[in-house]
Amino acid sequence: MRGLLPLLCRSLKSAAAAGSLGLRGLCCSAVSGEDGAGTKSNTQPPFGFLFDIDGVLVRGKTPIPAARKAFQKLLNSQGQFLVPVVFVTNAGNCLRQKKADQLSHLLGVPISQDQVIMSHSPLRMFKRYHDKCVLASGQGPLLDIAKQLGFRQLITVDRLREIYPLLDMVDHDRRPKALHAPAVELPKIEAIVLFGEPVRWETNLQLIIDVLLTNGHPGNPYSQSSYPHMPVLACNMDLMWLAEAHSPRFGHGTFMVCLENIYKKITDKELRYEALIGKPSEVTYHYAEYLIRTQAAAKQWKKPIRTLYAIGDNLMTDIYGANLYNRYLEESARRGSKARLQAKAAGGTGSTAVSQEDDIDNPWESELASPAAASCRSVLVCTGVSSPHTEVPSDIRETITKTVFHGHRDFRFDPALVEPDHVVSDVDAAVDLIFQLENFTPDENHRTP
């Protein structure tokens, strides 16, 4: 969002300026930490944190300075979290345990894999695919990741290329020198899982199209009757992400744009997704809330976690997703416990989160209890994709309306969904703000920096 963010981030220095911005719930000044009786509250926290990682806590492999300071405030003297915390990232190229270990090292706090949601983590709820032969695209230890998620018959694009070397012909140096029949006969591929951006895009694009157009038999000629095509499940829709480079880099969402357009160009039909997983889909936030509830139950807290605070740097994923889930929670409260996880108010040309067919049940609904939270509040930090280093606009709301939507094709742009509840300079300021909003102060055994 060029233009809007600089003014928001710079306005943090002035409470008067914050009051004039008019964004819903924008809070840049101190909030009273006293309850109605004039005393500070120090009871079981009725809230939890959902932290994005890249651009909020780290830039590549370098921790953002405010992150360590923020997390010292979240621990007691025994090194235990005072508030339920889940890390929600759209990264998907490693196991949860490895990501937890990396975060523990970078932030200097103990983090378990049960506090980490990778973009692919909710796939463990899609049990109907776990026994099928599935083609996987991405990078990292895909076989290990898939095994932990419950998949039992996974074949990678690299393995498929080994079996059918004639399918990959773009790189002249990798073309086979001799023709031979496949040494292995594969079972029919019944689904495709896009775990994240691959390394060789041309190879992955070609072989995924081959599988789609042959109805799971990539060694065969293309079929005219391969539509509707087999299920495709995609993790991580980020068009861009920010690491050490000065400008954002292509993400998995960019790869998906390529795949969708190639399929459309060849067939004149739309590529359809059985599931879109990772931020900003509601299923990811529902799963995050489930982990928050699990942490609270482990501490034997009796009161439910009523408010989730989602802290991120990307308007199109972190803020959009948190606001979309908040809309779902509001709809769920109105429609009762049987509300489906599809916020129809968000619209969309197909699926806003999981399924493109209104009459098909979500394949994971029975895996999680109904949400207990009443709201999910979005907090934008200005240390990542959202940066203050661009020109200041003259009309903020017009800038929001004219924003180029970087979200996925199946998510409709709604200006209200990219409007953060709160804007702060960094994650440390976000933690301070939320403690103030919740009238929460750590006990006498809190850990000091």
Coordinates of C-alpha atoms in Angstrom, one line a residue:
M1 CA 0.0 0.0 0.0
R2 CA 2.2 2.8 -1.3
G3 CA 1.6 6.2 0.3
L4 CA -0.8 5.2 3.1
L5 CA 1.7 3.4 5.4
P6 CA 4.2 6.2 5.8
L7 CA 1.6 8.5 7.2
L8 CA 0.3 5.8 9.5
C9 CA 3.7 4.9 10.8
R10 CA 4.9 8.5 11.2
S11 CA 1.7 9.4 13.0
L12 CA 2.7 7.1 15.8
K13 CA 4.7 10.0 17.3
S14 CA 1.6 12.1 17.7
A15 CA -1.6 11.2 19.5
A16 CA -3.3 14.2 18.0
A17 CA -2.4 13.0 14.5
A18 CA -3.7 9.5 15.3
G19 CA -7.0 10.9 16.3
S20 CA -7.4 12.6 12.9
L21 CA -6.6 9.6 10.8
G22 CA -10.1 8.1 11.2
L23 CA -9.0 4.5 10.8
R24 CA -11.2 2.1 12.9
G25 CA -9.8 1.7 16.3
L26 CA -6.4 3.3 15.5
C27 CA -4.6 3.5 18.8
C28 CA -1.2 5.1 19.0
S29 CA -1.5 6.8 22.4
A30 CA -1.4 5.3 25.8
V31 CA -4.5 3.5 27.0
S32 CA -5.4 3.5 30.6
G33 CA -4.3 0.3 32.4
E34 CA -6.9 0.7 35.1
D35 CA -10.3 -1.0 35.4
G36 CA -13.5 0.6 36.6
A37 CA -12.4 0.4 40.2
G38 CA -9.2 2.3 39.5
T39 CA -6.9 -0.7 40.1
K40 CA -4.8 -2.6 37.6
S41 CA -6.0 -6.0 36.6
N42 CA -3.6 -8.9 36.9
T43 CA -5.7 -12.0 36.4
Q44 CA -5.7 -14.9 33.9
P45 CA -5.3 -13.2 30.5
P46 CA -8.5 -13.4 28.4
F47 CA -6.5 -12.9 25.2
G48 CA -3.8 -14.5 23.1
F49 CA -1.2 -13.4 20.6
L50 CA -0.9 -14.5 16.9
F51 CA 2.6 -13.3 15.7
D52 CA 3.6 -13.2 12.1
I53 CA 7.4 -13.9 11.8
D54 CA 9.0 -12.4 8.7
G55 CA 8.9 -8.6 8.8
V56 CA 7.6 -8.6 12.4
L57 CA 10.1 -10.6 14.4
V58 CA 12.9 -11.2 11.8
R59 CA 14.2 -10.0 8.5
G60 CA 15.5 -13.2 6.9
K61 CA 17.8 -14.6 9.6
T62 CA 18.3 -11.3 11.4
P63 CA 16.0 -10.6 14.4
I64 CA 14.3 -7.2 14.4
P65 CA 15.7 -5.4 17.5
A66 CA 12.2 -4.7 19.0
A67 CA 11.4 -8.4 19.0
R68 CA 13.7 -9.5 21.8
K69 CA 12.6 -6.6 23.9
A70 CA 8.9 -7.5 23.3
F71 CA 9.3 -11.2 24.2
Q72 CA 11.1 -10.5 27.5
K73 CA 7.8 -8.9 28.5
L74 CA 5.8 -12.0 27.7
L75 CA 7.8 -14.4 30.1
N76 CA 7.8 -14.8 33.8
S77 CA 11.0 -15.4 35.8
Q78 CA 10.7 -19.2 35.1
G79 CA 10.8 -18.5 31.4
Q80 CA 7.1 -19.4 30.9
F81 CA 4.7 -17.5 28.7
L82 CA 2.3 -15.3 30.6
V83 CA -0.1 -15.2 27.7
P84 CA -0.9 -17.8 25.1
V85 CA 1.3 -17.2 22.0
V86 CA 1.2 -18.8 18.5
F87 CA 3.5 -18.0 15.6
V88 CA 1.6 -18.0 12.3
T89 CA 3.8 -17.9 9.3
N90 CA 3.2 -18.5 5.6
A91 CA 6.6 -20.1 5.3
G92 CA 6.4 -23.8 4.5
N93 CA 9.8 -25.1 3.6
C94 CA 10.7 -26.7 7.0
L95 CA 9.3 -28.7 9.9
R96 CA 7.6 -27.0 12.8
Q97 CA 10.3 -28.1 15.2
K98 CA 13.1 -26.5 13.1
K99 CA 11.2 -23.2 12.9
A100 CA 10.6 -23.3 16.7
D101 CA 14.3 -23.9 17.2
Q102 CA 15.2 -21.0 14.9
L103 CA 12.8 -18.7 16.8
S104 CA 14.1 -19.8 20.2
H105 CA 17.6 -19.0 19.1
L106 CA 16.8 -15.7 17.5
L107 CA 14.5 -14.4 20.2
G108 CA 16.2 -15.9 23.2
V109 CA 13.0 -17.5 24.5
P110 CA 11.8 -21.1 24.8
I111 CA 9.4 -21.9 21.9
S112 CA 7.9 -25.3 21.2
Q113 CA 6.7 -26.7 17.9
D114 CA 3.1 -26.7 19.3
Q115 CA 3.3 -22.9 19.2
V116 CA 4.2 -22.8 15.5
I117 CA 1.8 -22.8 12.5
M118 CA 3.5 -23.2 9.2
S119 CA 1.4 -22.5 6.0
H120 CA 0.9 -26.3 5.6
S121 CA 0.1 -27.1 9.3
P122 CA -3.7 -27.2 8.8
L123 CA -3.3 -29.9 6.2
R124 CA -3.3 -32.4 9.1
M125 CA -7.1 -31.8 9.3
F126 CA -7.6 -32.8 5.6
K127 CA -7.6 -36.5 6.4
R128 CA -9.6 -37.5 3.3
Y129 CA -6.4 -37.0 1.3
H130 CA -3.9 -38.7 3.6
D131 CA -4.2 -42.1 2.0
K132 CA -4.3 -40.9 -1.6
C133 CA -1.3 -40.7 -4.0
V134 CA -0.5 -37.0 -3.9
L135 CA 1.9 -34.9 -6.0
A136 CA 3.8 -32.3 -3.9
S137 CA 5.4 -29.1 -5.2
G138 CA 7.7 -27.0 -3.1
Q139 CA 11.1 -27.2 -1.5
G140 CA 12.7 -28.4 1.7
P141 CA 12.1 -31.8 3.3
L142 CA 8.7 -32.3 1.6
L143 CA 8.6 -36.1 2.4
D144 CA 9.2 -35.5 6.1
I145 CA 6.8 -32.6 6.3
A146 CA 4.1 -34.6 4.5
K147 CA 4.6 -37.6 6.8
Q148 CA 4.2 -35.5 9.9
L149 CA 1.0 -34.0 8.4
G150 CA -0.4 -37.6 7.9
F151 CA 0.2 -38.1 4.1
R152 CA 1.2 -41.7 3.3
Q153 CA 1.7 -41.7 -0.5
L154 CA 3.5 -38.6 -1.5
I155 CA 5.5 -38.1 -4.7
T156 CA 7.5 -35.0 -5.3
V157 CA 7.9 -33.2 -8.6
D158 CA 11.6 -34.1 -8.6
R159 CA 10.8 -37.8 -8.3
L160 CA 8.1 -37.5 -11.0
R161 CA 10.7 -36.0 -13.3
E162 CA 13.1 -38.8 -12.6
I163 CA 10.4 -41.4 -13.6
Y164 CA 9.3 -39.3 -16.7
P165 CA 12.4 -37.4 -17.8
L166 CA 10.9 -36.6 -21.2
L167 CA 8.4 -34.3 -19.5
D168 CA 11.0 -31.7 -18.5
M169 CA 12.4 -30.1 -21.7
V170 CA 13.0 -26.4 -21.0
D171 CA 16.6 -26.7 -19.8
H172 CA 18.5 -28.2 -22.7
D173 CA 21.3 -29.3 -20.5
R174 CA 18.9 -31.5 -18.5
R175 CA 17.2 -33.2 -21.4
P176 CA 17.7 -37.0 -21.5
K177 CA 20.4 -38.2 -23.8
A178 CA 18.7 -41.5 -24.4
L179 CA 15.0 -42.5 -24.6
H180 CA 13.7 -45.3 -22.4
A181 CA 10.5 -46.4 -20.9
P182 CA 9.7 -45.5 -17.2
A183 CA 11.4 -47.8 -14.8
V184 CA 8.6 -47.4 -12.3
E185 CA 4.9 -47.5 -12.8
L186 CA 3.2 -45.0 -10.6
P187 CA -0.3 -45.3 -9.2
K188 CA -2.8 -42.8 -10.4
I189 CA -2.1 -39.3 -8.8
E190 CA -5.3 -38.3 -7.1
A191 CA -4.5 -34.8 -5.7
I192 CA -1.9 -32.1 -5.9
V193 CA -0.5 -30.2 -2.9
L194 CA 1.3 -26.9 -3.5
F195 CA 3.4 -26.6 -0.3
G196 CA 5.3 -23.4 -1.4
E197 CA 7.4 -21.9 -4.1
P198 CA 9.6 -24.4 -5.8
V199 CA 13.2 -23.9 -7.0
R200 CA 12.7 -24.7 -10.8
W201 CA 9.5 -23.0 -11.6
E202 CA 9.4 -24.2 -15.3
T203 CA 9.7 -27.8 -14.2
N204 CA 7.1 -27.6 -11.6
L205 CA 4.7 -25.7 -13.8
Q206 CA 5.1 -28.2 -16.7
L207 CA 4.7 -31.3 -14.6
I208 CA 1.7 -30.0 -12.5
I209 CA -0.1 -29.1 -15.8
D210 CA 0.8 -32.6 -17.1
V211 CA -0.8 -34.2 -14.1
L212 CA -3.9 -32.0 -14.3
L213 CA -4.5 -32.6 -18.0
T214 CA -3.9 -36.3 -17.9
N215 CA -6.2 -36.9 -14.9
G216 CA -3.3 -38.2 -12.8
H217 CA -1.4 -40.2 -15.5
P218 CA 1.4 -37.8 -16.6
G219 CA 3.0 -40.3 -19.0
N220 CA -0.2 -40.3 -21.1
P221 CA -1.4 -37.8 -23.7
Y222 CA -3.6 -35.0 -22.6
S223 CA -7.2 -35.9 -22.1
Q224 CA -10.2 -33.8 -23.3
S225 CA -12.3 -35.0 -20.3
S226 CA -10.0 -33.9 -17.5
Y227 CA -12.3 -31.2 -16.2
P228 CA -13.3 -30.7 -13.5
H229 CA -9.7 -31.6 -12.7
M230 CA -8.4 -33.4 -9.6
P231 CA -8.3 -31.6 -6.2
V232 CA -5.6 -29.0 -5.8
L233 CA -4.7 -27.8 -2.3
A234 CA -2.4 -24.7 -2.0
C235 CA -0.5 -23.4 1.0
N236 CA 0.7 -19.8 1.3
M237 CA -0.8 -17.3 -1.1
D238 CA 1.7 -14.5 -0.4
L239 CA 2.4 -12.6 -3.7
M240 CA 5.6 -11.1 -2.1
W241 CA 7.5 -11.3 1.1
L242 CA 10.4 -9.3 2.6
A243 CA 13.8 -10.6 3.7
E244 CA 17.2 -8.9 3.7
A245 CA 16.7 -7.3 0.2
H246 CA 15.4 -3.7 0.1
S247 CA 12.4 -4.6 -1.9
P248 CA 9.9 -7.5 -1.5
R249 CA 10.6 -10.8 -3.2
F250 CA 8.3 -13.1 -5.2
G251 CA 6.3 -15.5 -3.0
H252 CA 4.3 -18.7 -3.6
G253 CA 1.4 -16.5 -4.6
T254 CA 3.4 -15.4 -7.6
F255 CA 4.0 -19.0 -8.6
M256 CA 0.2 -19.7 -8.3
V257 CA -0.6 -16.7 -10.5
C258 CA 1.7 -18.3 -13.2
L259 CA 0.1 -21.8 -12.8
E260 CA -3.5 -20.4 -12.9
N261 CA -2.8 -18.3 -16.0
I262 CA -1.0 -21.1 -17.9
Y263 CA -3.9 -23.5 -17.1
K264 CA -6.4 -20.9 -18.3
K265 CA -4.4 -20.2 -21.5
I266 CA -4.2 -23.9 -22.4
T267 CA -7.7 -25.0 -21.5
D268 CA -9.8 -21.8 -21.4
K269 CA -11.0 -23.0 -18.0
E270 CA -10.4 -21.8 -14.5
L271 CA -8.0 -23.6 -12.2
R272 CA -10.0 -24.4 -9.1
Y273 CA -8.8 -25.1 -5.6
E274 CA -10.2 -27.6 -3.1
A275 CA -8.5 -25.6 -0.4
L276 CA -6.5 -22.4 0.1
I277 CA -4.5 -22.7 3.3
G278 CA -2.3 -20.2 5.1
K279 CA -2.9 -16.6 5.8
P280 CA -5.4 -15.0 5.0
S281 CA -7.7 -18.0 5.0
E282 CA -10.0 -18.5 8.0
V283 CA -9.0 -22.1 8.4
T284 CA -5.5 -21.0 9.4
Y285 CA -6.8 -18.6 12.0
H286 CA -9.3 -21.2 13.3
Y287 CA -6.4 -23.7 13.7
A288 CA -4.3 -21.0 15.4
E289 CA -7.2 -20.4 17.9
Y290 CA -7.3 -24.1 18.5
L291 CA -3.6 -24.0 19.5
I292 CA -4.3 -21.0 21.7
R293 CA -7.1 -22.8 23.5
T294 CA -4.8 -25.9 23.9
Q295 CA -2.2 -23.7 25.7
A296 CA -4.8 -22.2 28.0
A297 CA -6.1 -25.7 28.8
A298 CA -2.6 -26.9 29.6
K299 CA -2.3 -24.1 32.2
Q300 CA -5.7 -25.2 33.6
W301 CA -7.1 -21.7 33.0
K302 CA -10.9 -21.8 33.4
K303 CA -11.9 -18.6 31.5
P304 CA -12.0 -18.8 27.7
I305 CA -9.7 -16.7 25.5
R306 CA -12.1 -14.1 24.1
T307 CA -9.8 -11.9 22.1
L308 CA -7.0 -12.8 19.6
Y309 CA -4.5 -10.1 18.6
A310 CA -2.9 -10.8 15.2
I311 CA 0.3 -8.9 14.7
G312 CA 1.7 -8.6 11.2
D313 CA 3.4 -6.4 8.6
N314 CA 1.4 -7.3 5.5
L315 CA -1.9 -5.7 4.8
M316 CA -2.9 -8.3 2.2
T317 CA -2.3 -11.4 4.3
D318 CA -1.9 -10.6 8.1
I319 CA -4.4 -7.8 8.3
Y320 CA -6.8 -9.1 5.7
G321 CA -6.7 -12.6 7.3
A322 CA -7.3 -11.3 10.9
N323 CA -10.2 -9.1 9.8
L324 CA -11.7 -11.9 7.7
Y325 CA -11.5 -14.2 10.7
N326 CA -13.0 -11.5 12.9
R327 CA -15.9 -11.2 10.4
Y328 CA -16.3 -15.0 10.5
L329 CA -16.5 -14.9 14.4
E330 CA -19.2 -12.2 14.2
E331 CA -21.1 -14.2 11.6
S332 CA -20.7 -17.4 13.7
A333 CA -22.0 -15.7 16.8
R334 CA -25.1 -14.6 14.9
R335 CA -25.7 -17.9 13.1
G336 CA -24.8 -20.3 15.9
S337 CA -22.3 -23.1 16.5
K338 CA -23.1 -24.7 13.1
A339 CA -21.9 -21.7 11.1
R340 CA -19.7 -22.8 8.2
L341 CA -16.2 -21.4 7.9
Q342 CA -17.0 -19.3 4.9
A343 CA -17.6 -15.6 5.6
K344 CA -20.0 -14.9 2.8
A345 CA -19.8 -11.1 3.6
A346 CA -16.2 -11.3 2.2
G347 CA -17.6 -12.4 -1.2
G348 CA -15.1 -13.7 -3.7
T349 CA -15.3 -15.2 -7.1
G350 CA -14.9 -18.7 -5.7
S351 CA -13.5 -19.7 -2.4
T352 CA -12.6 -17.1 0.3
A353 CA -10.9 -19.8 2.3
V354 CA -11.6 -23.5 1.7
S355 CA -14.1 -24.6 -0.9
Q356 CA -15.5 -23.1 -4.0
E357 CA -18.7 -25.0 -3.8
D358 CA -21.3 -23.8 -1.2
D359 CA -22.9 -27.2 -1.0
I360 CA -19.7 -29.1 -0.2
D361 CA -18.8 -29.4 3.5
N362 CA -15.3 -28.3 4.5
P363 CA -13.3 -31.5 4.7
W364 CA -11.8 -30.6 8.1
E365 CA -14.8 -29.2 10.0
S366 CA -15.2 -32.1 12.3
E367 CA -11.6 -31.9 13.4
L368 CA -11.8 -28.8 15.5
A369 CA -14.3 -27.5 18.1
S370 CA -16.3 -24.4 17.4
P371 CA -14.3 -21.2 18.0
A372 CA -14.6 -19.7 21.5
A373 CA -13.1 -16.3 20.7
A374 CA -15.4 -13.3 20.3
S375 CA -13.0 -11.2 18.2
C376 CA -9.7 -11.2 16.3
R377 CA -8.0 -7.8 16.3
S378 CA -5.5 -6.8 13.6
V379 CA -2.3 -4.9 14.6
L380 CA -0.1 -3.6 11.8
V381 CA 3.6 -3.0 12.4
C382 CA 5.8 -0.9 10.2
T383 CA 9.0 -3.1 10.1
G384 CA 8.4 -5.3 7.1
V385 CA 6.3 -5.2 3.9
S386 CA 4.5 -2.2 5.4
S387 CA 7.2 0.4 5.4
P388 CA 7.2 4.1 6.2
H389 CA 9.7 5.0 3.4
T390 CA 7.4 6.3 0.7
E391 CA 5.6 9.5 0.0
V392 CA 2.7 10.7 2.2
P393 CA -0.7 10.8 0.4
S394 CA -3.1 13.7 0.6
D395 CA -6.3 11.5 1.0
I396 CA -5.9 8.4 3.1
R397 CA -9.2 6.7 2.5
E398 CA -8.9 7.3 -1.3
T399 CA -5.5 5.6 -1.1
I400 CA -7.1 2.5 0.6
T401 CA -9.8 2.3 -2.0
K402 CA -7.3 2.6 -4.9
T403 CA -4.9 0.1 -3.4
V404 CA -3.6 -2.5 -5.8
F405 CA -4.9 -5.8 -4.4
H406 CA -2.1 -8.3 -4.0
G407 CA -4.3 -11.0 -2.5
H408 CA -5.2 -14.2 -4.2
R409 CA -7.6 -14.3 -7.1
D410 CA -10.3 -16.1 -5.1
F411 CA -10.3 -13.4 -2.3
R412 CA -12.3 -10.3 -3.2
F413 CA -10.7 -6.9 -2.3
D414 CA -12.7 -5.2 0.4
P415 CA -11.2 -2.0 1.8
A416 CA -12.5 -2.8 5.3
L417 CA -10.5 -6.0 5.4
V418 CA -7.1 -4.3 4.8
E419 CA -7.9 -1.6 7.4
P420 CA -6.0 -2.5 10.6
D421 CA -7.6 -2.1 14.0
H422 CA -4.3 -0.6 15.3
V423 CA -1.1 0.6 13.8
V424 CA 2.2 0.7 15.7
S425 CA 5.9 1.2 14.9
D426 CA 7.1 -2.3 15.9
V427 CA 6.3 -5.5 17.7
D428 CA 7.4 -4.2 21.1
A429 CA 5.0 -1.3 20.8
A430 CA 2.3 -3.8 19.8
V431 CA 2.8 -5.8 23.0
D432 CA 2.7 -2.6 25.1
L433 CA -0.4 -1.5 23.4
I434 CA -2.2 -4.8 23.9
F435 CA -1.3 -5.0 27.5
Q436 CA -2.7 -1.5 28.0
L437 CA -5.9 -2.3 26.0
E438 CA -6.4 -5.4 28.2
N439 CA -5.5 -3.8 31.5
F440 CA -3.0 -6.5 31.9
T441 CA 0.2 -6.3 33.9
P442 CA 2.7 -9.1 34.5
D443 CA 2.8 -10.4 38.0
E444 CA 5.6 -9.7 40.5
N445 CA 7.7 -12.5 39.0
H446 CA 7.8 -11.1 35.5
R447 CA 11.0 -11.3 33.6
T448 CA 12.8 -8.1 33.0
P449 CA 15.1 -7.4 30.1

